[in-house]
Short mmCIF file of C-alpha atoms in Angstrom, two decimals:
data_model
loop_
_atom_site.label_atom_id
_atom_site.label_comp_id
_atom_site.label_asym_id
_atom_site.label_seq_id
_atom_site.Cartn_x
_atom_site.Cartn_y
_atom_site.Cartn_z
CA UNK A 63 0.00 0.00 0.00
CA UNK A 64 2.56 2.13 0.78
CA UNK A 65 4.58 1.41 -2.37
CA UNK A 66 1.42 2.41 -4.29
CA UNK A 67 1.28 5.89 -2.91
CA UNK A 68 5.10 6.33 -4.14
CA UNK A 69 4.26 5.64 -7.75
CA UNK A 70 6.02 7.62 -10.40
CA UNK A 71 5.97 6.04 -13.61
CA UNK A 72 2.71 4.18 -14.87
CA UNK A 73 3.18 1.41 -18.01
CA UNK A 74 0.04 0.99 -19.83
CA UNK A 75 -1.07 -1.86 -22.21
CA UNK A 76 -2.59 -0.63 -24.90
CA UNK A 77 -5.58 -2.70 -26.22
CA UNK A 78 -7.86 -3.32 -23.54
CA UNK A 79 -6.84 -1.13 -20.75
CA UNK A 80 -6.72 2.12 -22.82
CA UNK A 81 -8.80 1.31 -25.29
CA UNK A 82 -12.10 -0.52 -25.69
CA UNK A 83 -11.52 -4.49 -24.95
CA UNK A 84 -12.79 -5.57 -28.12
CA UNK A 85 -11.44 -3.97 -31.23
CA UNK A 86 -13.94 -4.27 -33.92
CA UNK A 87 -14.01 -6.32 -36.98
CA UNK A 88 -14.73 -3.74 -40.38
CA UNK A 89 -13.99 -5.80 -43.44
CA UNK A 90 -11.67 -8.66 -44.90
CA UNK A 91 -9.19 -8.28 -47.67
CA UNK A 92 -8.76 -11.86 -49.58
CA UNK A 93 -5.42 -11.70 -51.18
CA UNK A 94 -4.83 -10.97 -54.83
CA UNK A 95 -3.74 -13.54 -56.54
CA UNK A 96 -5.07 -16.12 -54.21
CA UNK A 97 -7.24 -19.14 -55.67
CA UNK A 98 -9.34 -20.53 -53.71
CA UNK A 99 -13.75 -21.22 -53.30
CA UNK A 100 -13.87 -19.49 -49.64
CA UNK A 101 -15.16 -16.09 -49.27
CA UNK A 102 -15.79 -13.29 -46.61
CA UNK A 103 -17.84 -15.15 -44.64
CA UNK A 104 -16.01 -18.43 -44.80
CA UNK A 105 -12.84 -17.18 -43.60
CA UNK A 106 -14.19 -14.98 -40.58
CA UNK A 107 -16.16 -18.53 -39.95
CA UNK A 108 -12.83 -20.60 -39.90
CA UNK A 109 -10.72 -17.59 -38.41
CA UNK A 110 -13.51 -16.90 -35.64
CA UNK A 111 -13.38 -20.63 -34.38
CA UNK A 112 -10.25 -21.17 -33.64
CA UNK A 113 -9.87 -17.39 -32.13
CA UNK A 114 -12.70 -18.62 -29.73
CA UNK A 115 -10.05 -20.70 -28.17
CA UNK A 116 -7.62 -17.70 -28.07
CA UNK A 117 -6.83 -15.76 -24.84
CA UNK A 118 -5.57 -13.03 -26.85
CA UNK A 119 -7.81 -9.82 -26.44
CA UNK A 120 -7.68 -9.27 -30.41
CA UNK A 121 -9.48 -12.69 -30.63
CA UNK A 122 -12.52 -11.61 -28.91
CA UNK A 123 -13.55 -9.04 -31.91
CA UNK A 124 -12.27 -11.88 -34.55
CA UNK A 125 -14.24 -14.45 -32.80
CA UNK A 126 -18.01 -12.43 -32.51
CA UNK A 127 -17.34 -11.73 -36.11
CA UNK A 128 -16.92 -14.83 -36.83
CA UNK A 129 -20.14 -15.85 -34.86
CA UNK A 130 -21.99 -13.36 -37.29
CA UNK A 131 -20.82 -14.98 -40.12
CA UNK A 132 -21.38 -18.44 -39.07
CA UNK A 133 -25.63 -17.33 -38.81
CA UNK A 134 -25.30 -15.90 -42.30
CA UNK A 135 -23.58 -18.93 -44.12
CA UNK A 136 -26.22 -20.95 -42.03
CA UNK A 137 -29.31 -18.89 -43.30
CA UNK A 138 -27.76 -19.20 -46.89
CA UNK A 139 -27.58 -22.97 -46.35
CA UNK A 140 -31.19 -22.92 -45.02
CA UNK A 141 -32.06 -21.18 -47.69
CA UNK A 142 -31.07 -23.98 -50.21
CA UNK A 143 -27.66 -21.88 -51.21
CA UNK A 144 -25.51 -24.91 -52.22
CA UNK A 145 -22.17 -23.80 -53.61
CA UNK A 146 -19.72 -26.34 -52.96
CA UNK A 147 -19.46 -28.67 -55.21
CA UNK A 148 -17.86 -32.33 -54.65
CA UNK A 149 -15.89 -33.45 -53.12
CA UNK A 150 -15.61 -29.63 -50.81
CA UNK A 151 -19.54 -31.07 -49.81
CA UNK A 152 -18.02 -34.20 -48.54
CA UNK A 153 -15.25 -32.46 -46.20
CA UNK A 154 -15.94 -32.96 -42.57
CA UNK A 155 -18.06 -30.58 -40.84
CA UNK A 156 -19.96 -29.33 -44.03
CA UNK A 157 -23.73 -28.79 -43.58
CA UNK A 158 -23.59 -29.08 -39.82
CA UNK A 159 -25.03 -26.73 -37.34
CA UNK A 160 -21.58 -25.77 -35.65
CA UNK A 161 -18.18 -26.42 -37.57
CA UNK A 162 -15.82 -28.91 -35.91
CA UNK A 163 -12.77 -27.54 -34.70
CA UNK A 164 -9.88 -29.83 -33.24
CA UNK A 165 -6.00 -29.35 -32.24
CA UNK A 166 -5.87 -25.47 -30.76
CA UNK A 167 -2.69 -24.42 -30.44
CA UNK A 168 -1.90 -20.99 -29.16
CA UNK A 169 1.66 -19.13 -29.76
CA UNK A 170 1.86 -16.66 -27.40
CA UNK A 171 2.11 -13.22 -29.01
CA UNK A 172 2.23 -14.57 -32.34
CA UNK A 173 -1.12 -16.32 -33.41
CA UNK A 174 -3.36 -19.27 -32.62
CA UNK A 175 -3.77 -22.30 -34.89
CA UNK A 176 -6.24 -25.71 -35.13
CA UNK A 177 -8.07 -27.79 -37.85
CA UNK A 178 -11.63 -26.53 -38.74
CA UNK A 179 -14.12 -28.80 -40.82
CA UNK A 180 -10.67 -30.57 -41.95
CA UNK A 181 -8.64 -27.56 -42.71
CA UNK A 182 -5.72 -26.44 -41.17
CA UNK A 183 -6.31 -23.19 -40.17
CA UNK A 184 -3.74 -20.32 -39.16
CA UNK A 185 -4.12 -16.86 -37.95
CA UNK A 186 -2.10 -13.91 -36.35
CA UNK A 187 0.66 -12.57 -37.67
CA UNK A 188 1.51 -11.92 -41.08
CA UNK A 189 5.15 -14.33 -40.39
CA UNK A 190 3.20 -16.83 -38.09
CA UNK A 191 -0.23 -17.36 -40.58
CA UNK A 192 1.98 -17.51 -43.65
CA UNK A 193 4.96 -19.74 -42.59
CA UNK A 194 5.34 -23.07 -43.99
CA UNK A 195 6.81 -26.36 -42.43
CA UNK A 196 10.40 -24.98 -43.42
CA UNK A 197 9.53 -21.73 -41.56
CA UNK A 198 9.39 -19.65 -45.06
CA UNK A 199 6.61 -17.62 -46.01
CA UNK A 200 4.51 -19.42 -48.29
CA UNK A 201 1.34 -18.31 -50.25
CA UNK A 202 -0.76 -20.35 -52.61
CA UNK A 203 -0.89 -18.34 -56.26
CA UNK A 204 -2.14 -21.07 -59.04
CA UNK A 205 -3.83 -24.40 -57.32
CA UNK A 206 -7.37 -24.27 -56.09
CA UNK A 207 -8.10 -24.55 -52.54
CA UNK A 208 -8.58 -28.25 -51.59
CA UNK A 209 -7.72 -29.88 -48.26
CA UNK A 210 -4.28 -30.22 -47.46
CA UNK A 211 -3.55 -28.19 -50.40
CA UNK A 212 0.01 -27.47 -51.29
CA UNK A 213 1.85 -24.34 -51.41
CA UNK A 214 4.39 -22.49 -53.39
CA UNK A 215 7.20 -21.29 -51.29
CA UNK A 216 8.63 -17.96 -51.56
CA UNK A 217 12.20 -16.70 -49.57
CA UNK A 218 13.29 -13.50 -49.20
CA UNK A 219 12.09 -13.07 -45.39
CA UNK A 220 11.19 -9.17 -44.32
CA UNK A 221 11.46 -8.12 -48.24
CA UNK A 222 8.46 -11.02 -49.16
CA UNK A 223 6.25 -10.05 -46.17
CA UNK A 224 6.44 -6.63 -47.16
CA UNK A 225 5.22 -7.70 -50.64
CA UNK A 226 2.66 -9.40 -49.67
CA UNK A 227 1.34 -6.85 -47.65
CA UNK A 228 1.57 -4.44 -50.46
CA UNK A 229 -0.38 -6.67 -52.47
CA UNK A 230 -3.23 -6.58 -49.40
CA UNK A 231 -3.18 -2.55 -49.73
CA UNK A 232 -2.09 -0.06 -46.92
CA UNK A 233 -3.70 -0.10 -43.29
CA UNK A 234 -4.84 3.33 -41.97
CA UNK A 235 -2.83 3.94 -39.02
CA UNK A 236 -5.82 3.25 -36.46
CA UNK A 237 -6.07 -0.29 -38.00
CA UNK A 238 -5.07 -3.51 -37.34
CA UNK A 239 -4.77 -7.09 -38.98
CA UNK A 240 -4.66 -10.65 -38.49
CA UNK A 241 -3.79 -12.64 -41.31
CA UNK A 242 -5.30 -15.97 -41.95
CA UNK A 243 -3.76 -19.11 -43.86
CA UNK A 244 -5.98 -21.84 -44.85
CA UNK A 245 -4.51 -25.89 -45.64
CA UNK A 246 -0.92 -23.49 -45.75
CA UNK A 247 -2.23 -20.84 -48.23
CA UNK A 248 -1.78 -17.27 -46.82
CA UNK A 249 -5.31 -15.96 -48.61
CA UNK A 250 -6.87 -13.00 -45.93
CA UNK A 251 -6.54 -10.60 -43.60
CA UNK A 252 -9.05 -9.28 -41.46
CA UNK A 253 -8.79 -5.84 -39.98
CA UNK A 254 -9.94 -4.72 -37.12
CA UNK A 255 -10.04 -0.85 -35.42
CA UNK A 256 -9.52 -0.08 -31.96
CA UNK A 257 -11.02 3.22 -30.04
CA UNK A 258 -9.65 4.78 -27.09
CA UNK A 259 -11.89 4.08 -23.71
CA UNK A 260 -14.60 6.91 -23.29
CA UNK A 261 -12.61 7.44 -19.87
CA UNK A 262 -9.05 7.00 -20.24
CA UNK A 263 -8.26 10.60 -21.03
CA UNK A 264 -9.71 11.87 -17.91
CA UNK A 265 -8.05 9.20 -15.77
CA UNK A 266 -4.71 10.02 -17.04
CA UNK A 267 -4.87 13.34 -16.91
CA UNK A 268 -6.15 12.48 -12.99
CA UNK A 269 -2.76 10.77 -12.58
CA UNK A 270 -0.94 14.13 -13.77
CA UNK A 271 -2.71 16.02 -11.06
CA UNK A 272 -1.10 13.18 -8.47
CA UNK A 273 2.12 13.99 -9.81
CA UNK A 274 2.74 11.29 -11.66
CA UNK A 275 4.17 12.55 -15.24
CA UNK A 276 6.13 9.76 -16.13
CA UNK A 277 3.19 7.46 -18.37
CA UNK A 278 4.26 4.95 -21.26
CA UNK A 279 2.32 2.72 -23.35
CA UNK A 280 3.44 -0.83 -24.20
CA UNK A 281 2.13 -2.68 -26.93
CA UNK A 282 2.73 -5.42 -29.66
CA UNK A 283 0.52 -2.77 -32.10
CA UNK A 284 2.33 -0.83 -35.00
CA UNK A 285 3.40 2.34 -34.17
CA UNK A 286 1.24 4.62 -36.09
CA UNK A 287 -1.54 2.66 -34.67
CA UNK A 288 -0.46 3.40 -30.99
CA UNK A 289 0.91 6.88 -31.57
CA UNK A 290 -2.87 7.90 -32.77
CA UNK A 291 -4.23 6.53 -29.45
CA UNK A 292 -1.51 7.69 -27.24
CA UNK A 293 -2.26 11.35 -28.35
CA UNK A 294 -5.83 10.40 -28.09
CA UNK A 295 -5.31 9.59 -24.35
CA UNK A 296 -2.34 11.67 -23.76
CA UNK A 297 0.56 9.83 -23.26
CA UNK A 298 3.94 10.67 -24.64
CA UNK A 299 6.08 7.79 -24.66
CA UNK A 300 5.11 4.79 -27.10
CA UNK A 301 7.13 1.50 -27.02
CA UNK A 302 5.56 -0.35 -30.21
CA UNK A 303 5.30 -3.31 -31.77
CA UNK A 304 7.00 -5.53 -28.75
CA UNK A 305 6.48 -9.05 -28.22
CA UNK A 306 5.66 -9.98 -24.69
CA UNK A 307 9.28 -10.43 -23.82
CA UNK A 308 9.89 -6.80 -24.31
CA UNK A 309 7.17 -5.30 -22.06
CA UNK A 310 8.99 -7.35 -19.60
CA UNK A 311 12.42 -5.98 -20.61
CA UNK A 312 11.37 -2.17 -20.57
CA UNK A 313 9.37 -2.47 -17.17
CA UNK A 314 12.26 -4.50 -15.89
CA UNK A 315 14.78 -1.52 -16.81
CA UNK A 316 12.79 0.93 -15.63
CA UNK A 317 11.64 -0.95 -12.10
CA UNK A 318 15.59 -1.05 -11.77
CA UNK A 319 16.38 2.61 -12.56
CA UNK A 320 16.95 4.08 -9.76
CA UNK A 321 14.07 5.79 -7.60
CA UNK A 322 11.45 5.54 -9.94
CA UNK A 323 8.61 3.01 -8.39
CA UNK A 324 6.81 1.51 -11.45
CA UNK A 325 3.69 0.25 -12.05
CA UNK A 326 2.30 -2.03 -14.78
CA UNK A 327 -1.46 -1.55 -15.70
CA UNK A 328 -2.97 -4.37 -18.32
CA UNK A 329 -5.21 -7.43 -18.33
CA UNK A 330 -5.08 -10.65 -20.64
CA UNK A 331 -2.67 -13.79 -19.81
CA UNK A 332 -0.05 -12.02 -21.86
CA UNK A 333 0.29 -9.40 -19.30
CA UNK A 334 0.89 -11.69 -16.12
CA UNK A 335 4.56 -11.64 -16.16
CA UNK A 336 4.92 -7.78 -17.39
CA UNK A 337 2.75 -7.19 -14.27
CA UNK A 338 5.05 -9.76 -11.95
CA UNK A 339 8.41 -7.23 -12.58
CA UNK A 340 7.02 -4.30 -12.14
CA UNK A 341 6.84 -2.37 -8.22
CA UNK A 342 3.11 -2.98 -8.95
CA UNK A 343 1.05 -4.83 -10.66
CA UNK A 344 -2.83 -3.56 -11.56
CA UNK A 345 -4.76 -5.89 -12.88
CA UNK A 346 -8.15 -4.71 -14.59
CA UNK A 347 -10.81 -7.37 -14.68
CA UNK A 348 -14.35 -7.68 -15.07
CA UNK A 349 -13.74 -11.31 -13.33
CA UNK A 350 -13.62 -13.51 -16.31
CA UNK A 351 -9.52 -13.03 -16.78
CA UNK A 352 -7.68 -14.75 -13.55
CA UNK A 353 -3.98 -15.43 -15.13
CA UNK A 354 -3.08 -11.61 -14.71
CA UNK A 355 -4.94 -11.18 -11.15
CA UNK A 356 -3.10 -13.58 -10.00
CA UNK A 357 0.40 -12.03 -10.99
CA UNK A 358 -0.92 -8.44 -9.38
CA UNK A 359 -0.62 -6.38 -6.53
CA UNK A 360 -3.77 -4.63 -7.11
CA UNK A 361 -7.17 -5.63 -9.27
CA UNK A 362 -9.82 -3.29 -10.74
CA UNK A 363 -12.84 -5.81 -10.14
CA UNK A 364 -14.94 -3.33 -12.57
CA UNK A 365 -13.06 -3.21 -15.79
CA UNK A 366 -12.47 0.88 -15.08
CA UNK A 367 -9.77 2.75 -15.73
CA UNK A 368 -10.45 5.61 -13.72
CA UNK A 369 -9.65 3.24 -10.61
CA UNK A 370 -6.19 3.64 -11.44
CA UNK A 371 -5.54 7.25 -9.83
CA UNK A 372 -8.24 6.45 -7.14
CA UNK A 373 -6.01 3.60 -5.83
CA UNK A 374 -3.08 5.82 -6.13
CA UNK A 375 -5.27 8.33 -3.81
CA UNK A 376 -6.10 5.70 -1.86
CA UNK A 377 -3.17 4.48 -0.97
CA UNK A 378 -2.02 8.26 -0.15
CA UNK A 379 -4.36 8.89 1.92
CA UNK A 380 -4.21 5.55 3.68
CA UNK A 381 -0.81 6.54 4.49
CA UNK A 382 -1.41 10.30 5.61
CA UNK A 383 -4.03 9.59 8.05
CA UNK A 384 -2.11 6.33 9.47
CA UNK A 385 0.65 8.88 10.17
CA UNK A 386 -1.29 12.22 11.56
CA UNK A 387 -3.16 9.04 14.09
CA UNK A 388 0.51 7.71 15.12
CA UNK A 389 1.92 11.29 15.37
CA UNK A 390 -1.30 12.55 17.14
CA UNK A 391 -1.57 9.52 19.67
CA UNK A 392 2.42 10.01 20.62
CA UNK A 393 2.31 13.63 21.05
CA UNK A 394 -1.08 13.46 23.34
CA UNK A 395 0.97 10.44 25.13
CA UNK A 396 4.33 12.58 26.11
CA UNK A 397 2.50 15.24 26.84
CA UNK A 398 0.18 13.29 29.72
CA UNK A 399 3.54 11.07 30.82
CA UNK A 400 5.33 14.78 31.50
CA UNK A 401 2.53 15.75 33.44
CA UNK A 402 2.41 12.32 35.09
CA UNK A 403 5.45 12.75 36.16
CA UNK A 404 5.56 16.13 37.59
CA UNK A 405 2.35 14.81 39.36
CA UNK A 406 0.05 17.15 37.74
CA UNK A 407 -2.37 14.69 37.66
CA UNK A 408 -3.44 11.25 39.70
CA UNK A 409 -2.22 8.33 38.50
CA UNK A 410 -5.84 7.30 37.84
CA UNK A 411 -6.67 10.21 35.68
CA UNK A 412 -3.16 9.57 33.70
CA UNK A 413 -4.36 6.17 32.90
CA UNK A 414 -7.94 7.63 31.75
CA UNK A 415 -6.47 9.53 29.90
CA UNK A 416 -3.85 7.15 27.98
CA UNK A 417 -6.91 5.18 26.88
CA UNK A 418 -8.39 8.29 25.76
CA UNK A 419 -5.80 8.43 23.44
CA UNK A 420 -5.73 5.62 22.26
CA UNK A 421 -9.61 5.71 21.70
CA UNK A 422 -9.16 8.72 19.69
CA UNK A 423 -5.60 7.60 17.83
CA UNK A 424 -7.88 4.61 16.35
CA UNK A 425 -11.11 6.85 15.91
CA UNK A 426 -9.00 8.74 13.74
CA UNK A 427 -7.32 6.11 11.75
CA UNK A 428 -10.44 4.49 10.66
CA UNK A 429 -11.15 8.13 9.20
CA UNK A 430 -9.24 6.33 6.39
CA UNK A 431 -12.69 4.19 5.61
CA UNK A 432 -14.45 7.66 4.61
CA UNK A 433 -14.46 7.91 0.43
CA UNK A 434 -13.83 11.20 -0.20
CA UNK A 435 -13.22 10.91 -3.92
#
């Protein structure tokens, strides 16, 4: 509690704690070039399955997307819509309520894979959806989409992911992508947009009133992306496009920096051990995320950011009244043992009068209970 009230540089995660936890899903962008039978609506189906498995905050947009798209490709089935053709009719899963997804595997920070209705599905990023078994990029150009399908490798590491995502088009700077590979053919991206919380300005700017200047944003985002919402929020200092490793790195250099006492706000499993190095951790949950409460000093049970200062209060004022009670309850004390002991009073009065003050040095602590925010 005390180290709370000593605060002087706050880390923020970016998506979820200053902005809105579920960045929002506005279109996909299949890939030029890129045979293949599945559409829109296919790929946010496939891509929204397995990101239902994903603890990754981006995943909750991808996955209610997907959910959406799943009711329209049903209602087109219901309708009598048949456009898959043998044998893509005969591939497990087709026609059923629900597809059937099997072998989730999540890469921290990088993407989330599994099998959906017999394909193998990838999504994340742009190196992790398009890698092949050799670990090169590899994108499907000529053969039609077919289970299993192969792939045409192409080398040339940061050079060939910047081509391909020149043949995808430019991203506004407030947007984001995952990219999504299908039987090893990189063929989508889906972007998503992120908004600042309605709140977050006003909180920070509540932390600059407790003195606390020093604020930074971590976040795996691009750096466009996270400078728009940084001056949106009003933070200065952007560290960008970090893998979780390197939150821990720059709140570890900073926790060891001197007199500066840290603190680490974020939510999500990939901010448990950023929030485990820093001088304290703030979890902010609405109670369905545990991995990161568990790692922190402090949890937001209400999924608010404004709690942040009001802890920091908190804890200040904690400390101010525990102080003026201790202070108080010794002065009253010397002063009644000097007159004790000049016999200016009776020994029974004196020890009245000692539990007096201790009546009143706890009275006055619990003053501490009283919100006055």
């Amino acid at each position: 509690l005390e180290t709370l009230g000593r605060v002087t540089q706050v880390f923020f995660d970016k998506t979820g704690t200053l902005t809105v936890k579920q960045p929002q899903v506005v279109r996909v962008e299949m890939l030029p070039g890129a045979a293949t039978r599945l559409n829109e609506d296919h790929v946010l189906m496939m891509a929204g399955a397995v990101e239902s498995y994903s603890v990754h905050i981006l995943s909750k947009g991808i996955a209610k997307a997907g959910a959406e798209a799943l009711a329209r490709l049903r209602q087109r089935f219901e309708d009598g819509q048949r456009l898959c053709p043998e044998p893509e009719a005969s591939w497990p899963g087709h026609g059923r309520e629900y597809p059937v997804v099997k072998n989730i595997n999540e890469d921290a920070g990088k993407g989330v894979s599994g099998e959906v209705n017999g394909h193998a599905v990838r999504v994340g990023r742009l190196s992790f959806a398009a890698a092949g078994e050799d670990g090169f990029l590899a994108v499907g150009e000529a053969a039609p989409l077919s289970p299993r399908s192969g792939q045409l490798p192409l080398r040339g590491g940061a050079q060939q992911k910047d081509d391909l995502r020149t043949r995808f088009g430019l991203l506004q700077p407030d947007e984001m992508a995952s990219y999504v590979s299908v039987d090893g053919q990189l063929i989508a991206r889906i972007v998503l947009r992120d908004v600042p919380r309605a709140n977050a300005k006003a909180a920070l700017a509540k932390l600059h009133e407790l003195g606390v200047t020093e604020l930074a944003m971590l976040t795996g985002d691009k750096r466009a992306s996270a400078n728009i919402i940084a001056s949106e929020v009003g933070i200065d200092e952007v560290h960008a496009e970090l893998f979780p490793e390197d939150k821990v790195a720059a709140v570890r250099a900073a926790t060891g920096a001197g007199k500066t006492v840290t603190m680490m706000v974020g939510d999500g499993v990939n901010d448990a051990p950023v929030l485990a190095v820093a001088d304290i951790g703030v979890a902010m949950t609405d109670g369905t995320s545990t991995a990161a409460s568990e790692s922190a000093q402090v949890v937001i049970m209400n999924d608010n950011i404004a709690a942040v200062p009001r802890a920091i209060a908190i804890a200040r004022r904690t400390k101010r009244v525990m102080l003026q009670a201790v202070i108080a309850g010794l002065v009253l004390a010397t002063i009644g043992m000097i007159a004790a002991a000049f016999n200016l009073i009776p020994v029974v009065v004196g020890a009245f009068l000692q539990e007096a003050i201790d009546v009143v040095s706890i009275l006055w602590a619990l003053t501490a209970l009283i919100d006055r925010d």
